[in-house]
Tab-separated table of C-alpha atoms in Angstrom:
chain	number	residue	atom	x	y	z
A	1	UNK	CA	-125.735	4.108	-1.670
A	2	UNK	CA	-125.678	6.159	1.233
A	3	UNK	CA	-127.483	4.532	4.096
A	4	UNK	CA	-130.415	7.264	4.900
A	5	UNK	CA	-130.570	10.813	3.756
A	6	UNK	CA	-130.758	12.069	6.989
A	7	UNK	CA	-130.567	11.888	10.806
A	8	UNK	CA	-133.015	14.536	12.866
A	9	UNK	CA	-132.095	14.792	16.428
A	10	UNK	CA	-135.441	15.945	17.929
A	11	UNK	CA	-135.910	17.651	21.688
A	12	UNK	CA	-138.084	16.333	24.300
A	13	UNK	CA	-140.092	19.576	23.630
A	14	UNK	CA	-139.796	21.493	21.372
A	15	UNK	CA	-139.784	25.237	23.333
A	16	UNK	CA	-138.861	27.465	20.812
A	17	UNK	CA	-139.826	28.709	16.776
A	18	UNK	CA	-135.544	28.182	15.846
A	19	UNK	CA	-134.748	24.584	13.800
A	20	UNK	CA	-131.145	23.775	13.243
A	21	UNK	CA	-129.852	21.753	9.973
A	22	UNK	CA	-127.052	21.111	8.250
A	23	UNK	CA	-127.089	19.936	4.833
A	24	UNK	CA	-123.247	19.636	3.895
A	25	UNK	CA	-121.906	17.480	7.233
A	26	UNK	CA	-122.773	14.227	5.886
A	27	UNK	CA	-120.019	11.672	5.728
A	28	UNK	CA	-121.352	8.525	4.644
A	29	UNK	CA	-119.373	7.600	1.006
A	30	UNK	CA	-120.288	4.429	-0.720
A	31	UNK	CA	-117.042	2.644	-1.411
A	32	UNK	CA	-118.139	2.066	-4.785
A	33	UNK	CA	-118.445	5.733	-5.047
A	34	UNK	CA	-115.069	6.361	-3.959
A	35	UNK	CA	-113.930	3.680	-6.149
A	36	UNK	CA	-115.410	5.352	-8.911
A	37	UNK	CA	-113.866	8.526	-8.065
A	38	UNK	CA	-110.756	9.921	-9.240
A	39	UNK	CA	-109.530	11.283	-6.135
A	40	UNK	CA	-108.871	9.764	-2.518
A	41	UNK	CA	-110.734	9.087	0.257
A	42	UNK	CA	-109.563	11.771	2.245
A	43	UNK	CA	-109.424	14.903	-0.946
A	44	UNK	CA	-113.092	13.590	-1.611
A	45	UNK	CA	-113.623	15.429	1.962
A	46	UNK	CA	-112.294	18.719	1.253
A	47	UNK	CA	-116.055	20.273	0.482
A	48	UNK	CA	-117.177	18.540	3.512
A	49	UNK	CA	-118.648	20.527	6.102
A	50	UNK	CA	-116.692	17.954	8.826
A	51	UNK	CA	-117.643	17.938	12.159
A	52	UNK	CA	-120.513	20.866	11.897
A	53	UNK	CA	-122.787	17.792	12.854
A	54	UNK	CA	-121.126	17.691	16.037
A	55	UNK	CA	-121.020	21.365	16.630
A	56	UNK	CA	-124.401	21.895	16.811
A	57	UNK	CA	-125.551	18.944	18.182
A	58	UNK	CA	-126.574	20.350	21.619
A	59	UNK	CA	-129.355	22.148	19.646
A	60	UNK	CA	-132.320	19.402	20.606
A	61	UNK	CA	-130.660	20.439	24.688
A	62	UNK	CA	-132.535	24.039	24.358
A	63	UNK	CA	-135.411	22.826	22.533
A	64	UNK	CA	-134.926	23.109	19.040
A	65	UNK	CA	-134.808	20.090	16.470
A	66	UNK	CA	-131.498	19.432	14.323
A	67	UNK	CA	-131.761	17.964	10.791
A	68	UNK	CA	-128.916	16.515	9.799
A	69	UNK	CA	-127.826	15.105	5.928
A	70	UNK	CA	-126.201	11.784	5.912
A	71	UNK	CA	-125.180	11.986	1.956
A	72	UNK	CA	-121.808	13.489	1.527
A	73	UNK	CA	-121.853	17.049	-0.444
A	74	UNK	CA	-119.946	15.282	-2.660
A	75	UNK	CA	-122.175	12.586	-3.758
A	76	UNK	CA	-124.903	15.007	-3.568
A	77	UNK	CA	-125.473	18.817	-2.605
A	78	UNK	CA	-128.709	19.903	-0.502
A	79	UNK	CA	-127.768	23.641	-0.590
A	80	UNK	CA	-128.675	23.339	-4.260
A	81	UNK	CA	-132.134	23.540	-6.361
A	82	UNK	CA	-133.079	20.194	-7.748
A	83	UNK	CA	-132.765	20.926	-11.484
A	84	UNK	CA	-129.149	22.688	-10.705
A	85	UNK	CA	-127.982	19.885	-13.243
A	86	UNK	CA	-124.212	20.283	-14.814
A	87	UNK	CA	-124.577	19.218	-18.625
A	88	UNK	CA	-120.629	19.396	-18.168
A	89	UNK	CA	-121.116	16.150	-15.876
A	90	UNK	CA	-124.483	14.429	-16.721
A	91	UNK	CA	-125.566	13.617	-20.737
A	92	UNK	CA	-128.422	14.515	-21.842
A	93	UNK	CA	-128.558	17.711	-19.786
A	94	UNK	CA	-129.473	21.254	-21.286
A	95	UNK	CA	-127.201	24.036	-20.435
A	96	UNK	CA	-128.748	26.473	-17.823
A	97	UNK	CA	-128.678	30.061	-18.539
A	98	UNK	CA	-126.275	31.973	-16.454
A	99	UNK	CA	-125.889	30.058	-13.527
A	100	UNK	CA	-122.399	30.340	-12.535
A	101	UNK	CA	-122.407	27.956	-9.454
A	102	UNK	CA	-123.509	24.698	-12.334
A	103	UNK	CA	-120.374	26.450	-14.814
A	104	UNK	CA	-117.873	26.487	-11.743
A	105	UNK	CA	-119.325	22.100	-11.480
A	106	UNK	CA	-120.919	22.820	-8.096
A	107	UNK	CA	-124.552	21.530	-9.281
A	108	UNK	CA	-126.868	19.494	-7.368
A	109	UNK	CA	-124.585	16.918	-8.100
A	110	UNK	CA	-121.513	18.386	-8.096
A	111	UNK	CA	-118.399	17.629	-10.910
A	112	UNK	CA	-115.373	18.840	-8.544
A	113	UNK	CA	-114.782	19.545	-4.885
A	114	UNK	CA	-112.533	22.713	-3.438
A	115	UNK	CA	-110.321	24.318	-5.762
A	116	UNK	CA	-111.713	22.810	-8.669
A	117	UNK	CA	-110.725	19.426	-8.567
A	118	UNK	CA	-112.467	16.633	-10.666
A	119	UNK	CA	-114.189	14.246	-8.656
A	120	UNK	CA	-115.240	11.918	-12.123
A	121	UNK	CA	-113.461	10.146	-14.775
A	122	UNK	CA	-116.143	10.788	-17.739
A	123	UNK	CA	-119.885	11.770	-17.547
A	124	UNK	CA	-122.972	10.117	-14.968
A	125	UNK	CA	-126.341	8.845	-17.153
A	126	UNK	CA	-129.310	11.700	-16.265
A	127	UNK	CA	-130.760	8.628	-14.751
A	128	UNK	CA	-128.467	7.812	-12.000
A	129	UNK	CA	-128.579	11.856	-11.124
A	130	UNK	CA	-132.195	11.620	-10.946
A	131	UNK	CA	-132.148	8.699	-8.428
A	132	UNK	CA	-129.769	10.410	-6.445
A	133	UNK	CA	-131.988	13.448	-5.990
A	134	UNK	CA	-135.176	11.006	-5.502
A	135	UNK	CA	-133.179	8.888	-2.859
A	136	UNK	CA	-131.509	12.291	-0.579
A	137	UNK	CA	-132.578	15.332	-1.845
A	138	UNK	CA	-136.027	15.470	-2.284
A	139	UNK	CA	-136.504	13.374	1.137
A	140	UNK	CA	-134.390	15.778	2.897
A	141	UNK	CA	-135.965	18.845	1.863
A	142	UNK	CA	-139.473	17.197	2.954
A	143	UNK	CA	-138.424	16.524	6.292
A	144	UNK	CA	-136.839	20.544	6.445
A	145	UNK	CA	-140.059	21.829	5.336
A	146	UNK	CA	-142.335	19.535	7.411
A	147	UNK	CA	-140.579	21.207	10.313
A	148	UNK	CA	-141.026	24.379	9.496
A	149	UNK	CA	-144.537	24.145	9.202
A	150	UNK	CA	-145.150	22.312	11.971
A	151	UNK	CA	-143.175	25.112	13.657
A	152	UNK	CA	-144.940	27.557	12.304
A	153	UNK	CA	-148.443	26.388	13.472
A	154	UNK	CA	-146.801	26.054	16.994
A	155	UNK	CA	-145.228	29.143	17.364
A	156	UNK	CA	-146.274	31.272	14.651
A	157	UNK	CA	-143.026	31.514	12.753
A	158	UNK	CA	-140.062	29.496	11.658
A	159	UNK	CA	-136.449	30.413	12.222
A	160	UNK	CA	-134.058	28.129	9.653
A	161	UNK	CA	-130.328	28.305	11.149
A	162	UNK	CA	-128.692	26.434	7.961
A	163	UNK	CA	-124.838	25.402	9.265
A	164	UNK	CA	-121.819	25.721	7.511
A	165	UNK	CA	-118.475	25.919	7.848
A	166	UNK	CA	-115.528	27.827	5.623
A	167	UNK	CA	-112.092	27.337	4.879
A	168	UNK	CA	-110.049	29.668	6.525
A	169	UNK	CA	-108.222	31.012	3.608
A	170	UNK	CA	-111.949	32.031	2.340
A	171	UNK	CA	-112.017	35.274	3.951
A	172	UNK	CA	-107.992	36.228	3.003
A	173	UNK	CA	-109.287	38.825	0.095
A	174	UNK	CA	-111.754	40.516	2.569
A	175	UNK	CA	-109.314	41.284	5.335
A	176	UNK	CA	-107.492	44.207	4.054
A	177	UNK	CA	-105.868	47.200	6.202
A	178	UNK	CA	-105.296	45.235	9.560
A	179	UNK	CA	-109.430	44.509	10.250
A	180	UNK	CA	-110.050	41.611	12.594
A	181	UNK	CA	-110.446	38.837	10.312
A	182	UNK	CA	-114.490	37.061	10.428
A	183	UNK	CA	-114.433	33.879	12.388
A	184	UNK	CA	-118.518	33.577	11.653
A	185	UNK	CA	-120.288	35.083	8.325
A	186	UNK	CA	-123.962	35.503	8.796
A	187	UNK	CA	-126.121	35.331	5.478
A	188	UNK	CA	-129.209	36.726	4.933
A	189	UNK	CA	-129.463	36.939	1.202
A	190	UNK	CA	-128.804	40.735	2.298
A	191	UNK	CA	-131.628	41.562	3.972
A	192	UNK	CA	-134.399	38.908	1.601
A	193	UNK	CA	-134.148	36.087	3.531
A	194	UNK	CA	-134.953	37.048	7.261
A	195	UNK	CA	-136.040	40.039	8.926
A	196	UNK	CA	-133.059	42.317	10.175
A	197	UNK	CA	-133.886	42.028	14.154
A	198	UNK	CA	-133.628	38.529	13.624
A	199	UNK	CA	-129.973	38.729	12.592
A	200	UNK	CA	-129.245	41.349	14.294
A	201	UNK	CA	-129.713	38.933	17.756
A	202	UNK	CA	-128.090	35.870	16.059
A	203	UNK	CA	-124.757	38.231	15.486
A	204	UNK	CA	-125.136	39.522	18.942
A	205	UNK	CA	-125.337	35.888	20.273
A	206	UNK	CA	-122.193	35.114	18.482
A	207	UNK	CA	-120.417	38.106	19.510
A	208	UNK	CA	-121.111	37.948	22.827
A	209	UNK	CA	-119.343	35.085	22.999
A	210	UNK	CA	-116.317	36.595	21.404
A	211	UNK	CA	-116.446	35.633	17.979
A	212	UNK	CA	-115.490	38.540	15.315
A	213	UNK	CA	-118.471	38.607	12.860
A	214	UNK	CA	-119.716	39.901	9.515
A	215	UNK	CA	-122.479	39.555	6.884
A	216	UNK	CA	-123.111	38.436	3.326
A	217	UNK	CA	-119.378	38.638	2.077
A	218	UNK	CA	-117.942	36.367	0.907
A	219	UNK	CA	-121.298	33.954	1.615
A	220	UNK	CA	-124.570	35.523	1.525
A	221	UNK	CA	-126.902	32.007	0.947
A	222	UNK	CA	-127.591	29.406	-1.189
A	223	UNK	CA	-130.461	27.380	-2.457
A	224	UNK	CA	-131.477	26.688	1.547
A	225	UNK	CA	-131.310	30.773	2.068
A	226	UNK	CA	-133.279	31.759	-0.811
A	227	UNK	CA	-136.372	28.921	-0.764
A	228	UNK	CA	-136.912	28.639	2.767
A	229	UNK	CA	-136.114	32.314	3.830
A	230	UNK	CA	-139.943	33.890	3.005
A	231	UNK	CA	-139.999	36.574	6.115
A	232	UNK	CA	-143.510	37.779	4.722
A	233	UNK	CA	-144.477	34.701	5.470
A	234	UNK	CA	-142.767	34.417	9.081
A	235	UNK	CA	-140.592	31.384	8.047
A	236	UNK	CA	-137.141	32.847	7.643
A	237	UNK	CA	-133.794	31.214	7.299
A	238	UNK	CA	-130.526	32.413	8.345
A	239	UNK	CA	-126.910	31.192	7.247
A	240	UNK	CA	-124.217	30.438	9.216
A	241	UNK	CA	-120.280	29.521	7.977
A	242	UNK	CA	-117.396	29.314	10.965
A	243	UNK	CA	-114.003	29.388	9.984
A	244	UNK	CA	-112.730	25.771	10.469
A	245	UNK	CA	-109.333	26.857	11.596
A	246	UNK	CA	-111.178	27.280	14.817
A	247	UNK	CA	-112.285	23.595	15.673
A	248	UNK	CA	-110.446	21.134	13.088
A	249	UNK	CA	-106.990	20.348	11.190
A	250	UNK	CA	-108.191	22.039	7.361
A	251	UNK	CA	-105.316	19.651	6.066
A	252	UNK	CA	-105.752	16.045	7.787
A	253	UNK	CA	-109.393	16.935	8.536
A	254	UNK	CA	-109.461	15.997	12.230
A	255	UNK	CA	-110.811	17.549	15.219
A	256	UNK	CA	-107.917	19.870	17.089
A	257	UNK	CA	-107.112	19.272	20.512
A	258	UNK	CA	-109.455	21.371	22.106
A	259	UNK	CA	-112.699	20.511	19.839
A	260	UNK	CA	-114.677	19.958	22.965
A	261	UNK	CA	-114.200	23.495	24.155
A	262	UNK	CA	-114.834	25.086	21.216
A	263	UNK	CA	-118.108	23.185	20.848
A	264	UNK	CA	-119.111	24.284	24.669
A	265	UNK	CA	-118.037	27.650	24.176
A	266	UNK	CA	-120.485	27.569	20.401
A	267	UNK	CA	-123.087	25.767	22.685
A	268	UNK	CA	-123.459	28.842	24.254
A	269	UNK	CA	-124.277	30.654	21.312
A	270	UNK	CA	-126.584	27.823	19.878
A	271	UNK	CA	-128.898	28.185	23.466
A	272	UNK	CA	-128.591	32.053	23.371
A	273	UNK	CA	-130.192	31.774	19.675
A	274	UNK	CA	-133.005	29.288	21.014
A	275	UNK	CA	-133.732	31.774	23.486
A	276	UNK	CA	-134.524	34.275	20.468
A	277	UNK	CA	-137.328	31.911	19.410
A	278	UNK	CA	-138.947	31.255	22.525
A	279	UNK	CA	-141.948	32.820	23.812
A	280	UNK	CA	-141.450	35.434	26.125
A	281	UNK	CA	-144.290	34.004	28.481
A	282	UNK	CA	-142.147	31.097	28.908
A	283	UNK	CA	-138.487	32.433	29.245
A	284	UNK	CA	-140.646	34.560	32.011
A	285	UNK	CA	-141.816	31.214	33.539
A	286	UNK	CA	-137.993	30.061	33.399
């Protein structure tokens, strides 16, 4: 098994209400797993968020804390509800009603990776799903929400930046008519999940720094989006996907050349989005 379900990276202080995690960057796969698996080590990867880990890793830097999954999406995906079970993958499973992300096999634990492609030779005993979710998912998700209310009670409200990254052909059926193609998709559950001003500095932050941005389309949120994001509440909980062109080879899934500028230049936006959360007696102190 995986050896933890995650990593938190934790600031000296923590100065501001913003906490960074990223639930699809993990990278540790059992090599029974892969042995089990009926593709390679390296197609295995392609739902990966690769490298997002490192991206935002400055985050603890400017004061905010960065949870970090350890258990590969495709041994296990966090961005999912807990009961998101795929009777198409585990027996003795009940067929949901009408949710189309357990029909496409992209469950809490998921039956293919990108493009559809099987990751199993036969079925997984409802058992061995359930001590999968015991073991990553439901430790995870108590650590995330621990932080949140501890941020909370310190500063009043929570801001969840969840990171992702997309494939770069995601976005081909959106650009249309010569429009500057997104590099970053904020989502916000349109509108439910945070409230607008919030976004509306986290796209600034991001375009600032010259990255073309949009919202919602094609990736609004997940499970992290829609549970955590409860603005009435002042916890809210804001999506992020960059295009992976940007910082990594899509096909041999390595770092490009210049990964360490493009994480400076995205530290930059990371520290300009801590600076939304913190007081405004202490950025006047500053």
């Amino acid at each position: 098994m995986p050896k933890r379900a995650y990593s938190l990276l934790r600031p000296q202080c923590q100065t501001s209400s913003v906490v960074f995690a990223s639930p699809h960057s993990g990278c540790d796969y059992p090599e029974w797993f892969l042995r089990r698996s009926l593709l390679n080590a390296q197609t295995i990867r392609s739902s990966e968020d690769a490298y997002v880990d490192r991206l935002f890793s400055s985050a603890p830097e400017y004061g905010a804390p960065f949870l970090m999954a350890e258990a590969p999406r495709a041994f296990l995906d966090l961005n999912r509800a807990a009961d998101e079970l795929d009777p198409a993958l585990i027996r003795g499973v009940r067929r949901p009603l009408n949710n189309p992300r357990v029909a496409s096999g992209l469950g809490v634990i998921p039956r293919v990776v990108a493009n559809g492609r099987p990751i199993y030779h036969g079925k997984l005993a409802l058992d061995e799903a359930n001590r999968r979710i015991d073991s990553y998912w439901r430790p995870y998700h108590a650590r995330l929400q621990t932080l949140l209310d501890d941020t909370r009670a310190s500063f009043g409200r929570a801001i969840l930046i969840d990171c992702h990254s997309m494939p770069h052909e995601a976005l081909d059926t959106l650009v249309r008519g010569g429009a500057p193609r997104p590099e970053v998709v904020l989502g916000d559950r349109f509108g439910a999940s945070a409230e607008t001003d919030i976004v509306d500095e986290i796209e600034s932050a991001f375009a600032s720094a010259g990255f073309a941005v949009s919202r919602n389309a094609p990736f609004a949120g997940a499970y992290v989006t829609q549970h955590y994001g409860r603005p009435a509440r002042k916890q809210h909980a804001i999506q992020i996907e960059i295009d992976r062109s940007l910082y990594m080879n899509e096909a041999l899934i390595e770092p490009r050349p210049d990964f360490e500028d493009f994480r400076a230049r995205l530290a930059g936006v990371i520290r300009d989005i801590i600076a939304i959360g913190t007081p405004r007696q202490q950025l006047a102190a500053e």
